[in-house]
Amino acid sequence: MKGAHLLLAYSLLVLSSSFAYASDPSPLQDYCVAINDAKDGLNIPRNTSNPVGSTVTPVNVAQIPGLNTLGISLVRIDYAPNDGLNPPHTHPRATEILVVLEGTLYVGFVTSNPDNRLITKILYPGDVFVFPIGLIHFQFNVGKTNAVAFAALSSQNPGVITIANAVFGANPPINPDVLVKAFQLDKNVVKNLQSKFWWANN
């Protein structure tokens, strides 16, 4: 009788473990056929003469419909010499892996609350760095020449939220009193930032 109980308990354990590892079927297809599914020109340097000194060229499902359901996308990032910046931003739906092709980048991300720990590294050509999903991160050109990096993201549509643009360039604007308190800034500074970012975004 004791052996029967042991066998029954073992059977239930095996059965329950198979349920524990079960999951929904993958939504992915083998592939998605799309016409003219090619993106050329990623070898061409982009214009970085803008306020932040960088340009991001995306290759996601909006540019290549065949990426639909494949869970991957790519960006080329060009940085101006000395201080080209890909400003602090997040990707709400993707982890990012970045590889430097040219130049020297200071990169980093901030861990979530309550630690808010800054993790940074100086990267040279061939170096790789990973930015975890949803965390605020940046890249800054500390070299005297142009820099170029490519990044792969674990989503066909990773999304991007540039922190300053979202906070100070919201449409309609966030009540300045909220930002004064949140950032401990003078109200005139907040209004100045809002006018600057709002016009840039709209």
PDB file of C-alpha atoms in Angstrom:
ATOM      1  CA  MET A   1       0.000   0.000   0.000  1.00  0.00           C
ATOM      2  CA  LYS A   2       2.854   2.327   0.859  1.00  0.00           C
ATOM      3  CA  GLY A   3       4.385   1.627  -2.572  1.00  0.00           C
ATOM      4  CA  ALA A   4       1.076   2.523  -4.278  1.00  0.00           C
ATOM      5  CA  HIS A   5       0.987   5.895  -2.465  1.00  0.00           C
ATOM      6  CA  LEU A   6       4.591   6.558  -3.450  1.00  0.00           C
ATOM      7  CA  LEU A   7       3.818   5.674  -7.088  1.00  0.00           C
ATOM      8  CA  LEU A   8       0.725   7.908  -7.039  1.00  0.00           C
ATOM      9  CA  ALA A   9       2.703  10.801  -5.513  1.00  0.00           C
ATOM     10  CA  TYR A  10       5.475  10.349  -8.105  1.00  0.00           C
ATOM     11  CA  SER A  11       2.928  10.273 -10.949  1.00  0.00           C
ATOM     12  CA  LEU A  12       1.271  13.470  -9.706  1.00  0.00           C
ATOM     13  CA  LEU A  13       4.671  15.160  -9.431  1.00  0.00           C
ATOM     14  CA  VAL A  14       5.596  14.218 -13.007  1.00  0.00           C
ATOM     15  CA  LEU A  15       2.180  15.311 -14.292  1.00  0.00           C
ATOM     16  CA  SER A  16       2.279  18.645 -12.436  1.00  0.00           C
ATOM     17  CA  SER A  17       5.818  19.413 -13.619  1.00  0.00           C
ATOM     18  CA  SER A  18       4.745  18.960 -17.229  1.00  0.00           C
ATOM     19  CA  PHE A  19       1.957  21.525 -16.633  1.00  0.00           C
ATOM     20  CA  ALA A  20       4.427  23.876 -14.966  1.00  0.00           C
ATOM     21  CA  TYR A  21       6.618  23.922 -18.076  1.00  0.00           C
ATOM     22  CA  ALA A  22       3.686  24.255 -20.472  1.00  0.00           C
ATOM     23  CA  SER A  23       3.128  27.622 -22.120  1.00  0.00           C
ATOM     24  CA  ASP A  24       1.087  29.190 -24.825  1.00  0.00           C
ATOM     25  CA  PRO A  25       2.113  28.243 -28.343  1.00  0.00           C
ATOM     26  CA  SER A  26       4.620  30.637 -29.877  1.00  0.00           C
ATOM     27  CA  PRO A  27       2.925  33.404 -31.881  1.00  0.00           C
ATOM     28  CA  LEU A  28       5.809  33.367 -34.335  1.00  0.00           C
ATOM     29  CA  GLN A  29       5.527  32.160 -37.869  1.00  0.00           C
ATOM     30  CA  ASP A  30       8.318  30.622 -39.894  1.00  0.00           C
ATOM     31  CA  TYR A  31       8.508  33.829 -41.921  1.00  0.00           C
ATOM     32  CA  CYS A  32       6.447  36.664 -43.325  1.00  0.00           C
ATOM     33  CA  VAL A  33       6.671  37.269 -47.055  1.00  0.00           C
ATOM     34  CA  ALA A  34       6.794  40.940 -47.960  1.00  0.00           C
ATOM     35  CA  ILE A  35       7.503  42.625 -51.266  1.00  0.00           C
ATOM     36  CA  ASN A  36      10.632  44.778 -51.555  1.00  0.00           C
ATOM     37  CA  ASP A  37      11.801  43.698 -48.111  1.00  0.00           C
ATOM     38  CA  ALA A  38      15.260  45.226 -48.237  1.00  0.00           C
ATOM     39  CA  LYS A  39      16.797  48.192 -46.476  1.00  0.00           C
ATOM     40  CA  ASP A  40      19.865  49.646 -48.106  1.00  0.00           C
ATOM     41  CA  GLY A  41      22.058  52.561 -47.196  1.00  0.00           C
ATOM     42  CA  LEU A  42      23.111  51.505 -43.697  1.00  0.00           C
ATOM     43  CA  ASN A  43      26.684  52.011 -44.899  1.00  0.00           C
ATOM     44  CA  ILE A  44      26.036  55.735 -45.490  1.00  0.00           C
ATOM     45  CA  PRO A  45      27.016  58.169 -42.683  1.00  0.00           C
ATOM     46  CA  ARG A  46      24.094  60.260 -41.426  1.00  0.00           C
ATOM     47  CA  ASN A  47      23.945  63.988 -40.720  1.00  0.00           C
ATOM     48  CA  THR A  48      24.639  64.664 -37.027  1.00  0.00           C
ATOM     49  CA  SER A  49      24.344  68.472 -37.128  1.00  0.00           C
ATOM     50  CA  ASN A  50      21.399  68.640 -34.732  1.00  0.00           C
ATOM     51  CA  PRO A  51      21.147  69.750 -31.080  1.00  0.00           C
ATOM     52  CA  VAL A  52      22.187  66.341 -29.669  1.00  0.00           C
ATOM     53  CA  GLY A  53      24.786  65.490 -32.320  1.00  0.00           C
ATOM     54  CA  SER A  54      23.486  62.054 -33.270  1.00  0.00           C
ATOM     55  CA  THR A  55      21.167  60.377 -35.740  1.00  0.00           C
ATOM     56  CA  VAL A  56      19.472  57.015 -35.268  1.00  0.00           C
ATOM     57  CA  THR A  57      18.496  55.131 -38.432  1.00  0.00           C
ATOM     58  CA  PRO A  58      15.977  52.378 -37.572  1.00  0.00           C
ATOM     59  CA  VAL A  59      15.359  49.111 -39.368  1.00  0.00           C
ATOM     60  CA  ASN A  60      12.207  47.740 -37.787  1.00  0.00           C
ATOM     61  CA  VAL A  61       8.829  46.423 -38.919  1.00  0.00           C
ATOM     62  CA  ALA A  62       7.876  49.901 -40.176  1.00  0.00           C
ATOM     63  CA  GLN A  63      10.751  49.793 -42.703  1.00  0.00           C
ATOM     64  CA  ILE A  64      10.754  46.032 -43.369  1.00  0.00           C
ATOM     65  CA  PRO A  65       7.287  44.456 -43.021  1.00  0.00           C
ATOM     66  CA  GLY A  66       8.897  41.008 -43.201  1.00  0.00           C
ATOM     67  CA  LEU A  67      10.120  41.531 -39.632  1.00  0.00           C
ATOM     68  CA  ASN A  68       6.523  41.113 -38.476  1.00  0.00           C
ATOM     69  CA  THR A  69       6.411  38.395 -35.770  1.00  0.00           C
ATOM     70  CA  LEU A  70      10.187  37.822 -35.849  1.00  0.00           C
ATOM     71  CA  GLY A  71      10.973  39.742 -32.648  1.00  0.00           C
ATOM     72  CA  ILE A  72      14.054  41.591 -33.871  1.00  0.00           C
ATOM     73  CA  SER A  73      15.094  44.985 -35.249  1.00  0.00           C
ATOM     74  CA  LEU A  74      18.243  46.994 -35.876  1.00  0.00           C
ATOM     75  CA  VAL A  75      19.479  50.594 -35.700  1.00  0.00           C
ATOM     76  CA  ARG A  76      22.515  52.437 -37.003  1.00  0.00           C
ATOM     77  CA  ILE A  77      23.619  55.307 -34.754  1.00  0.00           C
ATOM     78  CA  ASP A  78      25.928  58.084 -35.981  1.00  0.00           C
ATOM     79  CA  TYR A  79      27.565  60.416 -33.426  1.00  0.00           C
ATOM     80  CA  ALA A  80      29.226  63.790 -34.027  1.00  0.00           C
ATOM     81  CA  PRO A  81      32.845  64.177 -32.844  1.00  0.00           C
ATOM     82  CA  ASN A  82      33.617  65.223 -29.238  1.00  0.00           C
ATOM     83  CA  ASP A  83      30.098  65.223 -27.802  1.00  0.00           C
ATOM     84  CA  GLY A  84      27.586  63.451 -30.043  1.00  0.00           C
ATOM     85  CA  LEU A  85      24.918  62.050 -27.740  1.00  0.00           C
ATOM     86  CA  ASN A  86      22.157  59.495 -28.036  1.00  0.00           C
ATOM     87  CA  PRO A  87      20.286  61.043 -25.079  1.00  0.00           C
ATOM     88  CA  PRO A  88      18.889  59.104 -22.113  1.00  0.00           C
ATOM     89  CA  HIS A  89      16.001  56.979 -23.346  1.00  0.00           C
ATOM     90  CA  THR A  90      14.276  53.634 -22.843  1.00  0.00           C
ATOM     91  CA  HIS A  91      12.909  50.880 -25.065  1.00  0.00           C
ATOM     92  CA  PRO A  92       9.736  49.625 -23.367  1.00  0.00           C
ATOM     93  CA  ARG A  93       9.590  46.422 -25.416  1.00  0.00           C
ATOM     94  CA  ALA A  94      13.199  45.401 -26.050  1.00  0.00           C
ATOM     95  CA  THR A  95      16.647  44.648 -24.732  1.00  0.00           C
ATOM     96  CA  GLU A  96      19.392  46.235 -26.837  1.00  0.00           C
ATOM     97  CA  ILE A  97      22.850  44.944 -27.713  1.00  0.00           C
ATOM     98  CA  LEU A  98      25.184  47.589 -29.137  1.00  0.00           C
ATOM     99  CA  VAL A  99      28.442  47.100 -31.039  1.00  0.00           C
ATOM    100  CA  VAL A 100      30.816  49.987 -31.829  1.00  0.00           C
ATOM    101  CA  LEU A 101      32.166  50.096 -35.381  1.00  0.00           C
ATOM    102  CA  GLU A 102      34.083  53.394 -35.238  1.00  0.00           C
ATOM    103  CA  GLY A 103      35.063  55.832 -32.524  1.00  0.00           C
ATOM    104  CA  THR A 104      34.981  55.826 -28.732  1.00  0.00           C
ATOM    105  CA  LEU A 105      31.710  55.840 -26.788  1.00  0.00           C
ATOM    106  CA  TYR A 106      30.938  56.333 -23.116  1.00  0.00           C
ATOM    107  CA  VAL A 107      27.779  54.263 -22.558  1.00  0.00           C
ATOM    108  CA  GLY A 108      25.649  53.416 -19.581  1.00  0.00           C
ATOM    109  CA  PHE A 109      22.317  52.538 -18.061  1.00  0.00           C
ATOM    110  CA  VAL A 110      20.621  53.156 -14.713  1.00  0.00           C
ATOM    111  CA  THR A 111      19.163  50.273 -12.710  1.00  0.00           C
ATOM    112  CA  SER A 112      15.604  50.525 -11.410  1.00  0.00           C
ATOM    113  CA  ASN A 113      14.479  52.037  -8.088  1.00  0.00           C
ATOM    114  CA  PRO A 114      15.432  52.108  -5.291  1.00  0.00           C
ATOM    115  CA  ASP A 115      19.101  51.604  -6.217  1.00  0.00           C
ATOM    116  CA  ASN A 116      19.268  53.750  -9.391  1.00  0.00           C
ATOM    117  CA  ARG A 117      22.808  52.447  -9.856  1.00  0.00           C
ATOM    118  CA  LEU A 118      24.697  53.781 -12.886  1.00  0.00           C
ATOM    119  CA  ILE A 119      26.520  51.098 -14.894  1.00  0.00           C
ATOM    120  CA  THR A 120      28.979  52.580 -17.441  1.00  0.00           C
ATOM    121  CA  LYS A 121      31.791  51.571 -19.767  1.00  0.00           C
ATOM    122  CA  ILE A 122      34.060  53.169 -22.372  1.00  0.00           C
ATOM    123  CA  LEU A 123      33.689  51.265 -25.649  1.00  0.00           C
ATOM    124  CA  TYR A 124      36.101  51.048 -28.580  1.00  0.00           C
ATOM    125  CA  PRO A 125      35.626  49.528 -32.066  1.00  0.00           C
ATOM    126  CA  GLY A 126      34.501  45.921 -31.721  1.00  0.00           C
ATOM    127  CA  ASP A 127      33.278  46.317 -28.120  1.00  0.00           C
ATOM    128  CA  VAL A 128      29.758  45.224 -27.203  1.00  0.00           C
ATOM    129  CA  PHE A 129      27.399  46.416 -24.451  1.00  0.00           C
ATOM    130  CA  VAL A 130      23.878  45.336 -23.424  1.00  0.00           C
ATOM    131  CA  PHE A 131      21.071  47.635 -22.243  1.00  0.00           C
ATOM    132  CA  PRO A 132      18.336  45.664 -20.409  1.00  0.00           C
ATOM    133  CA  ILE A 133      14.716  46.110 -21.431  1.00  0.00           C
ATOM    134  CA  GLY A 134      13.008  49.221 -20.107  1.00  0.00           C
ATOM    135  CA  LEU A 135      16.041  50.756 -18.367  1.00  0.00           C
ATOM    136  CA  ILE A 136      17.181  54.316 -19.074  1.00  0.00           C
ATOM    137  CA  HIS A 137      20.393  54.286 -21.104  1.00  0.00           C
ATOM    138  CA  PHE A 138      22.589  56.546 -23.281  1.00  0.00           C
ATOM    139  CA  GLN A 139      25.670  56.694 -25.500  1.00  0.00           C
ATOM    140  CA  PHE A 140      28.078  59.659 -25.663  1.00  0.00           C
ATOM    141  CA  ASN A 141      30.942  60.162 -28.121  1.00  0.00           C
ATOM    142  CA  VAL A 142      34.060  60.986 -26.079  1.00  0.00           C
ATOM    143  CA  GLY A 143      36.373  60.742 -29.104  1.00  0.00           C
ATOM    144  CA  LYS A 144      37.631  63.440 -31.456  1.00  0.00           C
ATOM    145  CA  THR A 145      36.254  61.694 -34.547  1.00  0.00           C
ATOM    146  CA  ASN A 146      32.836  60.572 -35.726  1.00  0.00           C
ATOM    147  CA  ALA A 147      31.552  57.411 -34.089  1.00  0.00           C
ATOM    148  CA  VAL A 148      29.262  54.738 -35.509  1.00  0.00           C
ATOM    149  CA  ALA A 149      27.474  51.910 -33.724  1.00  0.00           C
ATOM    150  CA  PHE A 150      24.897  49.307 -34.644  1.00  0.00           C
ATOM    151  CA  ALA A 151      22.388  47.928 -32.178  1.00  0.00           C
ATOM    152  CA  ALA A 152      20.072  44.934 -32.363  1.00  0.00           C
ATOM    153  CA  LEU A 153      16.850  45.006 -30.359  1.00  0.00           C
ATOM    154  CA  SER A 154      14.734  42.070 -29.229  1.00  0.00           C
ATOM    155  CA  SER A 155      11.479  43.348 -30.735  1.00  0.00           C
ATOM    156  CA  GLN A 156      10.167  44.091 -34.203  1.00  0.00           C
ATOM    157  CA  ASN A 157       8.920  47.390 -32.728  1.00  0.00           C
ATOM    158  CA  PRO A 158      10.980  48.204 -29.596  1.00  0.00           C
ATOM    159  CA  GLY A 159       9.582  51.701 -29.095  1.00  0.00           C
ATOM    160  CA  VAL A 160      11.675  54.551 -27.782  1.00  0.00           C
ATOM    161  CA  ILE A 161      10.963  57.072 -25.043  1.00  0.00           C
ATOM    162  CA  THR A 162      13.534  59.877 -24.928  1.00  0.00           C
ATOM    163  CA  ILE A 163      13.296  61.093 -21.341  1.00  0.00           C
ATOM    164  CA  ALA A 164      13.722  64.856 -21.846  1.00  0.00           C
ATOM    165  CA  ASN A 165      11.400  64.899 -24.873  1.00  0.00           C
ATOM    166  CA  ALA A 166       8.705  62.940 -23.043  1.00  0.00           C
ATOM    167  CA  VAL A 167       8.863  64.950 -19.816  1.00  0.00           C
ATOM    168  CA  PHE A 168       9.405  68.475 -21.138  1.00  0.00           C
ATOM    169  CA  GLY A 169       7.880  68.077 -24.606  1.00  0.00           C
ATOM    170  CA  ALA A 170       4.598  66.347 -23.698  1.00  0.00           C
ATOM    171  CA  ASN A 171       1.575  67.427 -25.730  1.00  0.00           C
ATOM    172  CA  PRO A 172      -0.335  68.923 -24.009  1.00  0.00           C
ATOM    173  CA  PRO A 173       2.388  70.035 -21.592  1.00  0.00           C
ATOM    174  CA  ILE A 174       2.635  68.550 -18.108  1.00  0.00           C
ATOM    175  CA  ASN A 175       1.584  71.087 -15.482  1.00  0.00           C
ATOM    176  CA  PRO A 176       4.812  73.003 -14.617  1.00  0.00           C
ATOM    177  CA  ASP A 177       4.050  72.663 -10.882  1.00  0.00           C
ATOM    178  CA  VAL A 178       4.392  68.883 -11.241  1.00  0.00           C
ATOM    179  CA  LEU A 179       7.811  69.214 -12.880  1.00  0.00           C
ATOM    180  CA  VAL A 180       8.985  71.904 -10.443  1.00  0.00           C
ATOM    181  CA  LYS A 181       8.306  69.555  -7.544  1.00  0.00           C
ATOM    182  CA  ALA A 182       9.551  66.377  -9.280  1.00  0.00           C
ATOM    183  CA  PHE A 183      12.856  67.848 -10.466  1.00  0.00           C
ATOM    184  CA  GLN A 184      13.297  70.506  -7.738  1.00  0.00           C
ATOM    185  CA  LEU A 185      13.755  73.194 -10.380  1.00  0.00           C
ATOM    186  CA  ASP A 186      12.754  76.836 -10.552  1.00  0.00           C
ATOM    187  CA  LYS A 187       9.446  77.306 -12.390  1.00  0.00           C
ATOM    188  CA  ASN A 188      11.094  79.570 -14.996  1.00  0.00           C
ATOM    189  CA  VAL A 189      13.620  76.825 -15.803  1.00  0.00           C
ATOM    190  CA  VAL A 190      10.792  74.309 -16.242  1.00  0.00           C
ATOM    191  CA  LYS A 191       8.821  76.663 -18.500  1.00  0.00           C
ATOM    192  CA  ASN A 192      11.948  77.369 -20.556  1.00  0.00           C
ATOM    193  CA  LEU A 193      12.625  73.642 -20.991  1.00  0.00           C
ATOM    194  CA  GLN A 194       9.000  72.969 -21.860  1.00  0.00           C
ATOM    195  CA  SER A 195       8.973  75.668 -24.540  1.00  0.00           C
ATOM    196  CA  LYS A 196      12.251  74.400 -25.995  1.00  0.00           C
ATOM    197  CA  PHE A 197      11.264  70.713 -26.107  1.00  0.00           C
ATOM    198  CA  TRP A 198       7.617  71.313 -27.028  1.00  0.00           C
ATOM    199  CA  TRP A 199       8.557  73.256 -30.159  1.00  0.00           C
ATOM    200  CA  ALA A 200      11.164  70.646 -31.104  1.00  0.00           C
ATOM    201  CA  ASN A 201       8.594  67.828 -30.794  1.00  0.00           C
ATOM    202  CA  ASN A 202       5.664  69.564 -32.506  1.00  0.00           C
TER     203      ASN A 202
END
